[in-house]
Amino acid sequence: MTIRSFHPPLRILMGPGPSDIHPRVLQALGRPVIGHLDPQFIVMMDEIKALLQYAFQTENELTLPVSAPGSAGMETCFVNLIEAEDTVIVCVNGVFGARMVENVQRCGARAILVEDDWGKPVDLNKLEDALKANPGVKAVAFVHAETSTGVRSDAQRIAKLVREYSALSIMDAVTSLGGSPVKIDEWQIDACYSATQKCLSCVPGLAPVTFSPRAVEIIKGRNHKVQSWFMDLNLIMGYWGGGQVRSYHHTAPVNALYALHESLLMLKDEGLENAWERHQRHHLALKDGLHDLGLDLLVDEEHRLTQLNAVLVPDGIDEAVVRKRMLNEYGIEIGAGLGALAGKIWRIGLMGQSATAQHVILCLAALKCILTDMAAPVA
Ligand SMILES: Cc1ncc(COP(=O)(O)O)c(C=O)c1O
């Protein structure tokens, strides 16, 4: 077997992530490596922190990118905040809520599930019933933007309710950050994690996280050591904390952090509100175009994510064939349904740099050609 350099094909990324990356970010990735304790690097780390605080709309001091993907951001929140004697309510309305349950259980804690149908947002009444029935719950965890179904839950109202019962809120903003409003301080969210490959349009493999002062107190005052050495924020604070004296924790992914710095700078230059509006605008255009083809979205209008569109597959159409043809004939990647929605939906992402008019038009045109060719009932 002869192994040569790998040259990936050019793709148009319109799945559930990763999204397309701007050349500015790819160029940043190729800049020379410097040491992760180099004084210049530390200046850049501080800038990343400030830019992340802007993206999360927070003044939280403990705001940083975990050196691993979104799943590690999720785990960082749970292993630091939850201990074996705790009870946590987890709102489950898709794949990622179910993963949170796994995280709680692997901390040795008790998970109480508040379940909603896939395609529906978190039901506040059910959550309140669970809070009433379980006094002393330590935290409530929920997914703001459920990538598996295209649903946005009302994070502001969930967090308010959780506060009324003196619990901590843990929010998954993997797909929402940068694409729709995420307001950590205004909504009083205690812990939030995201990922870089969705609406931030950066390389996969980093997980921005942020923790409120109340959450930091809990992390510092734990009864037992965090079971994960790598994710123990008490240790990571020595590297990502303020000041010029940083202690070695792990070798930071230097070039990936250059890329994150650049993508966050692009977000800042565009302005968060403008980025949210851009996602909204292209989502509406895609929705109208799909509607003209006779295709519907899974989620009710008021709960739809703009950056992830769950499209119902017409009867009699093999959704996998359509996805394969989109990729092979047009270079467009769209996503399949997961779990209960496998075979029933396509997931079309309009995230970050993939939320443009060109993406919308190309995707609609390609879908129309393929579906017509397959004799699907499209207009
Ligand atoms: C809502 C949500 N949470 C968590 C994750 C996990 O992120 P990662 O794949 O970067 O580990 C994803 C990934 O798609 C996601 O969509």
Tab-separated table of C-alpha atoms and ligand atoms in Angstrom:
chain	number	residue	atom	x	y	z
A	1	MET	CA	0.000	0.000	0.000
A	2	THR	CA	1.419	3.390	-0.979
A	3	ILE	CA	0.436	6.151	1.364
A	4	ARG	CA	0.566	9.687	0.022
A	5	SER	CA	-0.270	13.106	1.479
A	6	PHE	CA	-3.958	13.467	2.201
A	7	HIS	CA	-5.813	16.066	0.151
A	8	PRO	CA	-9.445	16.250	1.226
A	9	PRO	CA	-12.074	16.928	-1.449
A	10	LEU	CA	-13.664	20.365	-1.471
A	11	ARG	CA	-17.030	20.148	0.231
A	12	ILE	CA	-19.840	22.543	0.987
A	13	LEU	CA	-20.607	21.829	4.620
A	14	MET	CA	-24.313	22.052	5.358
A	15	GLY	CA	-24.710	19.303	7.906
A	16	PRO	CA	-24.913	19.463	11.694
A	17	GLY	CA	-21.260	20.572	11.890
A	18	PRO	CA	-18.474	21.072	11.114
A	19	SER	CA	-19.354	24.151	9.082
A	20	ASP	CA	-17.323	25.834	6.343
A	21	ILE	CA	-14.269	27.720	7.557
A	22	HIS	CA	-13.202	31.129	6.268
A	23	PRO	CA	-9.749	31.294	4.587
A	24	ARG	CA	-8.691	33.820	7.252
A	25	VAL	CA	-9.151	31.133	9.905
A	26	LEU	CA	-7.405	28.442	7.849
A	27	GLN	CA	-4.471	30.797	7.288
A	28	ALA	CA	-4.217	31.492	11.011
A	29	LEU	CA	-3.961	27.736	11.556
A	30	GLY	CA	-0.793	27.585	9.454
A	31	ARG	CA	1.134	30.241	11.372
A	32	PRO	CA	4.390	29.197	13.094
A	33	VAL	CA	4.100	27.245	16.310
A	34	ILE	CA	5.318	29.024	19.424
A	35	GLY	CA	5.491	27.672	22.951
A	36	HIS	CA	2.258	27.469	24.904
A	37	LEU	CA	3.963	29.445	27.703
A	38	ASP	CA	5.549	32.023	25.371
A	39	PRO	CA	4.726	35.540	26.651
A	40	GLN	CA	3.248	36.407	23.233
A	41	PHE	CA	1.060	33.343	23.359
A	42	ILE	CA	-0.212	34.350	26.789
A	43	VAL	CA	-1.232	37.732	25.404
A	44	MET	CA	-3.215	35.902	22.713
A	45	MET	CA	-4.829	33.637	25.326
A	46	ASP	CA	-6.060	36.703	27.186
A	47	GLU	CA	-7.542	38.005	23.938
A	48	ILE	CA	-9.288	34.687	23.313
A	49	LYS	CA	-10.775	34.922	26.777
A	50	ALA	CA	-12.049	38.454	26.145
A	51	LEU	CA	-13.460	37.427	22.757
A	52	LEU	CA	-15.181	34.394	24.291
A	53	GLN	CA	-16.652	36.595	27.011
A	54	TYR	CA	-18.109	38.699	24.198
A	55	ALA	CA	-19.479	35.643	22.357
A	56	PHE	CA	-21.048	34.292	25.567
A	57	GLN	CA	-22.150	37.803	26.642
A	58	THR	CA	-20.591	37.378	30.049
A	59	GLU	CA	-18.093	38.868	32.435
A	60	ASN	CA	-17.382	35.468	33.949
A	61	GLU	CA	-13.701	35.281	34.838
A	62	LEU	CA	-13.670	31.518	34.301
A	63	THR	CA	-14.216	31.526	30.537
A	64	LEU	CA	-11.862	29.492	28.365
A	65	PRO	CA	-11.637	26.940	25.547
A	66	VAL	CA	-11.185	23.363	26.781
A	67	SER	CA	-8.566	21.611	24.604
A	68	ALA	CA	-10.958	18.972	23.293
A	69	PRO	CA	-14.307	18.793	21.450
A	70	GLY	CA	-17.783	19.799	22.633
A	71	SER	CA	-18.289	16.471	24.406
A	72	ALA	CA	-15.337	17.339	26.635
A	73	GLY	CA	-16.922	20.720	27.327
A	74	MET	CA	-20.023	18.844	28.475
A	75	GLU	CA	-17.945	16.538	30.644
A	76	THR	CA	-15.961	19.459	32.089
A	77	CYS	CA	-19.192	20.989	33.384
A	78	PHE	CA	-20.434	17.786	34.981
A	79	VAL	CA	-17.235	16.449	36.522
A	80	ASN	CA	-16.441	19.807	38.112
A	81	LEU	CA	-19.885	20.697	39.439
A	82	ILE	CA	-21.422	17.337	40.292
A	83	GLU	CA	-20.390	14.938	43.037
A	84	ALA	CA	-21.583	11.446	43.888
A	85	GLU	CA	-24.107	12.557	46.510
A	86	ASP	CA	-25.852	15.005	44.171
A	87	THR	CA	-29.150	14.848	42.313
A	88	VAL	CA	-29.445	16.497	38.914
A	89	ILE	CA	-32.514	17.086	36.764
A	90	VAL	CA	-31.722	16.546	33.105
A	91	CYS	CA	-34.098	17.740	30.392
A	92	VAL	CA	-34.033	15.235	27.562
A	93	ASN	CA	-35.565	16.041	24.181
A	94	GLY	CA	-32.950	14.568	21.858
A	95	VAL	CA	-29.575	12.864	21.607
A	96	PHE	CA	-27.534	15.359	23.562
A	97	GLY	CA	-29.794	15.535	26.611
A	98	ALA	CA	-29.415	11.754	26.819
A	99	ARG	CA	-25.642	12.177	26.834
A	100	MET	CA	-25.953	14.561	29.761
A	101	VAL	CA	-27.754	11.822	31.692
A	102	GLU	CA	-24.774	9.529	31.032
A	103	ASN	CA	-22.459	12.218	32.362
A	104	VAL	CA	-24.442	12.656	35.572
A	105	GLN	CA	-24.539	8.909	36.165
A	106	ARG	CA	-20.829	8.526	35.493
A	107	CYS	CA	-20.211	11.131	38.226
A	108	GLY	CA	-21.995	8.657	40.500
A	109	ALA	CA	-24.872	11.111	40.960
A	110	ARG	CA	-28.614	10.569	40.555
A	111	ALA	CA	-30.231	11.796	37.337
A	112	ILE	CA	-33.921	12.675	37.226
A	113	LEU	CA	-35.183	12.882	33.671
A	114	VAL	CA	-37.681	15.428	32.384
A	115	GLU	CA	-38.487	14.054	28.957
A	116	ASP	CA	-40.072	15.691	25.962
A	117	ASP	CA	-40.748	14.322	22.523
A	118	TRP	CA	-38.000	14.701	19.951
A	119	GLY	CA	-38.837	17.804	17.962
A	120	LYS	CA	-40.386	19.602	20.972
A	121	PRO	CA	-38.709	22.095	23.318
A	122	VAL	CA	-38.238	21.569	27.056
A	123	ASP	CA	-41.646	21.861	28.745
A	124	LEU	CA	-41.381	24.354	31.621
A	125	ASN	CA	-44.381	22.925	33.451
A	126	LYS	CA	-42.858	19.462	33.541
A	127	LEU	CA	-39.571	20.940	34.714
A	128	GLU	CA	-41.298	22.862	37.496
A	129	ASP	CA	-43.151	19.704	38.594
A	130	ALA	CA	-39.821	17.879	38.803
A	131	LEU	CA	-38.239	20.727	40.790
A	132	LYS	CA	-41.177	20.745	43.221
A	133	ALA	CA	-41.079	16.968	43.622
A	134	ASN	CA	-37.329	16.896	44.289
A	135	PRO	CA	-36.283	19.580	46.761
A	136	GLY	CA	-32.530	20.010	47.103
A	137	VAL	CA	-31.690	19.227	43.477
A	138	LYS	CA	-28.165	20.525	42.849
A	139	ALA	CA	-28.470	21.389	39.160
A	140	VAL	CA	-30.687	21.366	36.106
A	141	ALA	CA	-29.058	20.544	32.786
A	142	PHE	CA	-30.573	21.244	29.395
A	143	VAL	CA	-29.668	21.631	25.739
A	144	HIS	CA	-30.366	25.093	24.363
A	145	ALA	CA	-30.131	24.084	20.696
A	146	GLU	CA	-30.836	20.360	20.166
A	147	THR	CA	-28.818	19.572	17.041
A	148	SER	CA	-30.468	16.174	16.691
A	149	THR	CA	-33.930	17.686	16.157
A	150	GLY	CA	-33.514	21.381	15.259
A	151	VAL	CA	-35.304	22.621	18.392
A	152	ARG	CA	-34.484	25.679	20.490
A	153	SER	CA	-35.633	25.640	24.099
A	154	ASP	CA	-36.324	28.808	26.062
A	155	ALA	CA	-33.046	29.068	27.958
A	156	GLN	CA	-33.919	32.339	29.656
A	157	ARG	CA	-37.118	31.000	31.203
A	158	ILE	CA	-35.544	27.665	32.115
A	159	ALA	CA	-32.666	29.416	33.923
A	160	LYS	CA	-35.076	31.723	35.774
A	161	LEU	CA	-37.114	28.774	36.993
A	162	VAL	CA	-33.990	26.899	38.062
A	163	ARG	CA	-32.844	29.918	40.101
A	164	GLU	CA	-36.196	30.105	41.864
A	165	TYR	CA	-35.444	26.627	43.196
A	166	SER	CA	-31.849	27.618	44.077
A	167	ALA	CA	-30.334	25.065	41.714
A	168	LEU	CA	-27.472	25.572	39.260
A	169	SER	CA	-28.169	25.740	35.533
A	170	ILE	CA	-25.931	23.824	33.115
A	171	MET	CA	-26.560	24.709	29.484
A	172	ASP	CA	-25.377	23.083	26.250
A	173	ALA	CA	-24.821	25.903	23.738
A	174	VAL	CA	-22.803	23.826	21.264
A	175	THR	CA	-24.993	24.723	18.301
A	176	SER	CA	-26.402	28.041	19.509
A	177	LEU	CA	-23.246	30.038	20.325
A	178	GLY	CA	-22.626	32.622	17.598
A	179	GLY	CA	-25.767	31.663	15.658
A	180	SER	CA	-28.585	32.742	17.956
A	181	PRO	CA	-28.752	34.767	21.175
A	182	VAL	CA	-26.815	33.265	24.095
A	183	LYS	CA	-26.775	35.708	27.000
A	184	ILE	CA	-25.048	34.057	29.925
A	185	ASP	CA	-25.109	36.982	32.371
A	186	GLU	CA	-28.544	38.342	31.513
A	187	TRP	CA	-30.080	34.859	31.721
A	188	GLN	CA	-27.972	33.992	34.804
A	189	ILE	CA	-26.692	30.671	33.496
A	190	ASP	CA	-24.170	29.063	35.869
A	191	ALA	CA	-22.279	26.794	33.500
A	192	CYS	CA	-22.278	26.647	29.738
A	193	TYR	CA	-20.246	24.775	27.144
A	194	SER	CA	-20.029	25.046	23.394
A	195	ALA	CA	-17.860	23.825	20.518
A	196	THR	CA	-15.865	25.546	17.806
A	197	GLN	CA	-17.025	23.713	14.674
A	198	LYS	CA	-20.603	24.989	14.497
A	199	CYS	CA	-21.599	28.666	14.352
A	200	LEU	CA	-18.084	29.842	15.271
A	201	SER	CA	-16.816	28.224	12.039
A	202	CYS	CA	-13.499	27.215	13.481
A	203	VAL	CA	-11.718	23.858	13.387
A	204	PRO	CA	-13.341	21.094	15.454
A	205	GLY	CA	-11.631	20.107	18.664
A	206	LEU	CA	-12.081	22.988	21.106
A	207	ALA	CA	-14.877	23.545	23.609
A	208	PRO	CA	-15.444	27.068	24.929
A	209	VAL	CA	-16.835	26.981	28.483
A	210	THR	CA	-17.907	29.614	30.987
A	211	PHE	CA	-18.756	29.413	34.698
A	212	SER	CA	-20.517	31.947	36.933
A	213	PRO	CA	-18.849	33.105	40.194
A	214	ARG	CA	-21.389	30.907	42.059
A	215	ALA	CA	-20.293	27.865	40.036
A	216	VAL	CA	-16.617	28.700	40.649
A	217	GLU	CA	-17.232	28.753	44.413
A	218	ILE	CA	-18.755	25.289	44.177
A	219	ILE	CA	-15.825	23.988	42.131
A	220	LYS	CA	-13.317	25.398	44.632
A	221	GLY	CA	-15.233	24.038	47.622
A	222	ARG	CA	-15.776	20.454	46.454
A	223	ASN	CA	-15.823	17.605	48.970
A	224	HIS	CA	-13.797	15.302	46.728
A	225	LYS	CA	-11.181	15.856	44.037
A	226	VAL	CA	-12.575	16.019	40.491
A	227	GLN	CA	-12.250	12.445	39.197
A	228	SER	CA	-10.812	13.630	35.865
A	229	TRP	CA	-7.314	15.061	36.212
A	230	PHE	CA	-7.378	16.577	32.717
A	231	MET	CA	-10.687	18.383	33.185
A	232	ASP	CA	-10.182	19.532	36.777
A	233	LEU	CA	-10.756	23.272	36.486
A	234	ASN	CA	-8.977	23.838	39.787
A	235	LEU	CA	-5.798	22.810	37.935
A	236	ILE	CA	-6.677	24.390	34.573
A	237	MET	CA	-7.185	27.757	36.302
A	238	GLY	CA	-3.413	27.780	36.900
A	239	TYR	CA	-2.881	27.890	33.133
A	240	TRP	CA	-5.890	29.891	31.920
A	241	GLY	CA	-6.198	32.116	35.011
A	242	GLY	CA	-5.172	35.770	34.865
A	243	GLY	CA	-1.681	37.245	35.258
A	244	GLN	CA	1.595	36.533	33.522
A	245	VAL	CA	2.565	33.580	35.718
A	246	ARG	CA	1.017	30.503	34.129
A	247	SER	CA	1.801	27.004	35.206
A	248	TYR	CA	2.061	24.118	32.787
A	249	HIS	CA	-1.031	21.935	32.793
A	250	HIS	CA	-1.040	20.404	29.314
A	251	THR	CA	0.447	21.470	25.989
A	252	ALA	CA	-2.232	23.708	24.536
A	253	PRO	CA	-3.303	23.085	20.908
A	254	VAL	CA	-1.389	26.175	19.841
A	255	ASN	CA	-2.438	26.398	16.189
A	256	ALA	CA	-6.065	25.516	16.843
A	257	LEU	CA	-6.099	28.412	19.296
A	258	TYR	CA	-4.721	30.779	16.614
A	259	ALA	CA	-7.677	29.667	14.499
A	260	LEU	CA	-10.140	30.233	17.328
A	261	HIS	CA	-8.698	33.688	17.948
A	262	GLU	CA	-9.243	34.549	14.268
A	263	SER	CA	-12.777	33.153	14.075
A	264	LEU	CA	-13.810	34.983	17.240
A	265	LEU	CA	-12.274	38.165	15.892
A	266	MET	CA	-14.368	37.752	12.744
A	267	LEU	CA	-17.470	37.320	14.897
A	268	LYS	CA	-16.587	40.462	16.857
A	269	ASP	CA	-15.987	42.399	13.610
A	270	GLU	CA	-19.343	41.296	12.234
A	271	GLY	CA	-21.104	41.948	15.538
A	272	LEU	CA	-23.067	39.303	17.413
A	273	GLU	CA	-26.472	40.798	16.613
A	274	ASN	CA	-25.587	40.914	12.915
A	275	ALA	CA	-24.465	37.281	13.016
A	276	TRP	CA	-27.717	36.240	14.703
A	277	GLU	CA	-29.693	38.199	12.114
A	278	ARG	CA	-27.724	36.612	9.237
A	279	HIS	CA	-28.547	33.119	10.505
A	280	GLN	CA	-32.203	34.096	10.830
A	281	ARG	CA	-32.370	35.602	7.334
A	282	HIS	CA	-30.861	32.602	5.556
A	283	HIS	CA	-32.936	30.184	7.596
A	284	LEU	CA	-36.099	31.976	6.407
A	285	ALA	CA	-34.889	31.854	2.805
A	286	LEU	CA	-34.147	28.138	3.078
A	287	LYS	CA	-37.496	27.472	4.722
A	288	ASP	CA	-39.343	29.349	1.952
A	289	GLY	CA	-37.411	27.506	-0.742
A	290	LEU	CA	-38.114	24.141	0.871
A	291	HIS	CA	-41.747	25.089	1.166
A	292	ASP	CA	-41.860	25.908	-2.552
A	293	LEU	CA	-40.513	22.414	-3.222
A	294	GLY	CA	-43.282	20.999	-1.049
A	295	LEU	CA	-40.961	20.094	1.845
A	296	ASP	CA	-41.808	20.767	5.501
A	297	LEU	CA	-39.783	21.249	8.658
A	298	LEU	CA	-40.183	18.955	11.657
A	299	VAL	CA	-40.286	21.669	14.317
A	300	ASP	CA	-43.080	24.186	15.028
A	301	GLU	CA	-42.153	27.630	13.793
A	302	GLU	CA	-41.668	29.334	17.168
A	303	HIS	CA	-39.189	26.715	18.407
A	304	ARG	CA	-37.118	26.302	15.249
A	305	LEU	CA	-33.390	26.714	15.254
A	306	THR	CA	-32.182	28.953	12.475
A	307	GLN	CA	-28.827	27.186	12.162
A	308	LEU	CA	-30.131	23.600	12.004
A	309	ASN	CA	-33.137	22.772	9.889
A	310	ALA	CA	-34.773	19.374	10.354
A	311	VAL	CA	-36.502	18.645	7.028
A	312	LEU	CA	-39.124	15.900	6.757
A	313	VAL	CA	-38.253	13.334	4.083
A	314	PRO	CA	-41.121	12.872	1.591
A	315	ASP	CA	-42.881	9.489	1.651
A	316	GLY	CA	-41.273	6.807	-0.462
A	317	ILE	CA	-37.891	8.541	-0.688
A	318	ASP	CA	-34.741	6.845	0.580
A	319	GLU	CA	-33.143	9.737	2.441
A	320	ALA	CA	-29.676	8.116	2.369
A	321	VAL	CA	-29.688	8.047	-1.438
A	322	VAL	CA	-30.459	11.766	-1.545
A	323	ARG	CA	-27.661	12.578	0.904
A	324	LYS	CA	-25.219	10.445	-1.051
A	325	ARG	CA	-26.144	12.131	-4.324
A	326	MET	CA	-25.917	15.594	-2.733
A	327	LEU	CA	-22.355	14.734	-1.711
A	328	ASN	CA	-21.200	12.923	-4.844
A	329	GLU	CA	-22.858	15.090	-7.486
A	330	TYR	CA	-22.770	18.523	-5.821
A	331	GLY	CA	-20.185	18.239	-3.051
A	332	ILE	CA	-22.803	19.269	-0.503
A	333	GLU	CA	-22.851	17.573	2.884
A	334	ILE	CA	-26.183	17.438	4.696
A	335	GLY	CA	-26.904	15.383	7.804
A	336	ALA	CA	-29.074	12.351	8.498
A	337	GLY	CA	-31.617	11.980	11.296
A	338	LEU	CA	-30.370	10.367	14.496
A	339	GLY	CA	-32.009	7.823	16.801
A	340	ALA	CA	-35.806	7.998	16.608
A	341	LEU	CA	-35.554	10.370	13.630
A	342	ALA	CA	-33.196	8.217	11.536
A	343	GLY	CA	-34.600	7.856	8.011
A	344	LYS	CA	-37.275	10.490	8.697
A	345	ILE	CA	-35.401	13.787	8.435
A	346	TRP	CA	-32.439	15.477	6.832
A	347	ARG	CA	-30.541	17.946	8.944
A	348	ILE	CA	-29.500	20.987	6.934
A	349	GLY	CA	-27.081	23.241	8.749
A	350	LEU	CA	-26.669	26.944	8.107
A	351	MET	CA	-23.943	27.523	10.640
A	352	GLY	CA	-21.357	30.292	10.751
A	353	GLN	CA	-19.660	30.645	7.359
A	354	SER	CA	-22.209	28.190	5.933
A	355	ALA	CA	-25.035	30.663	6.578
A	356	THR	CA	-24.883	32.496	3.255
A	357	ALA	CA	-27.178	33.063	0.275
A	358	GLN	CA	-24.904	30.900	-1.914
A	359	HIS	CA	-25.298	27.948	0.426
A	360	VAL	CA	-29.076	28.290	0.525
A	361	ILE	CA	-29.451	28.566	-3.251
A	362	LEU	CA	-27.030	25.735	-4.048
A	363	CYS	CA	-28.660	23.406	-1.568
A	364	LEU	CA	-32.185	24.122	-2.828
A	365	ALA	CA	-31.166	23.717	-6.457
A	366	ALA	CA	-29.341	20.442	-5.811
A	367	LEU	CA	-32.220	19.056	-3.743
A	368	LYS	CA	-34.691	19.989	-6.462
A	369	CYS	CA	-32.653	18.275	-9.201
A	370	ILE	CA	-32.152	15.095	-7.196
A	371	LEU	CA	-35.730	14.815	-5.940
A	372	THR	CA	-37.151	15.494	-9.387
A	373	ASP	CA	-34.855	12.849	-10.827
A	374	MET	CA	-36.063	10.396	-8.189
A	375	ALA	CA	-39.672	11.186	-9.105
A	376	ALA	CA	-40.385	12.532	-5.621
A	377	PRO	CA	-43.613	14.495	-5.215
A	378	VAL	CA	-41.915	17.922	-5.299
A	379	ALA	CA	-43.270	21.109	-6.757
B	1	LIG	C1	-25.923	19.924	21.102
B	1	LIG	C2	-24.600	19.210	21.069
B	1	LIG	N1	-23.980	18.921	22.213
B	1	LIG	C3	-22.782	18.289	22.220
B	1	LIG	C4	-22.161	17.921	21.051
B	1	LIG	C5	-20.840	17.212	21.103
B	1	LIG	O1	-19.841	17.992	20.492
B	1	LIG	P1	-18.558	17.319	19.827
B	1	LIG	O2	-19.019	16.470	18.690
B	1	LIG	O3	-17.717	18.484	19.397
B	1	LIG	O4	-17.896	16.498	20.873
B	1	LIG	C6	-22.775	18.195	19.835
B	1	LIG	C7	-22.155	17.776	18.563
B	1	LIG	O5	-22.751	17.788	17.522
B	1	LIG	C8	-24.017	18.856	19.841
B	1	LIG	O6	-24.648	19.159	18.697
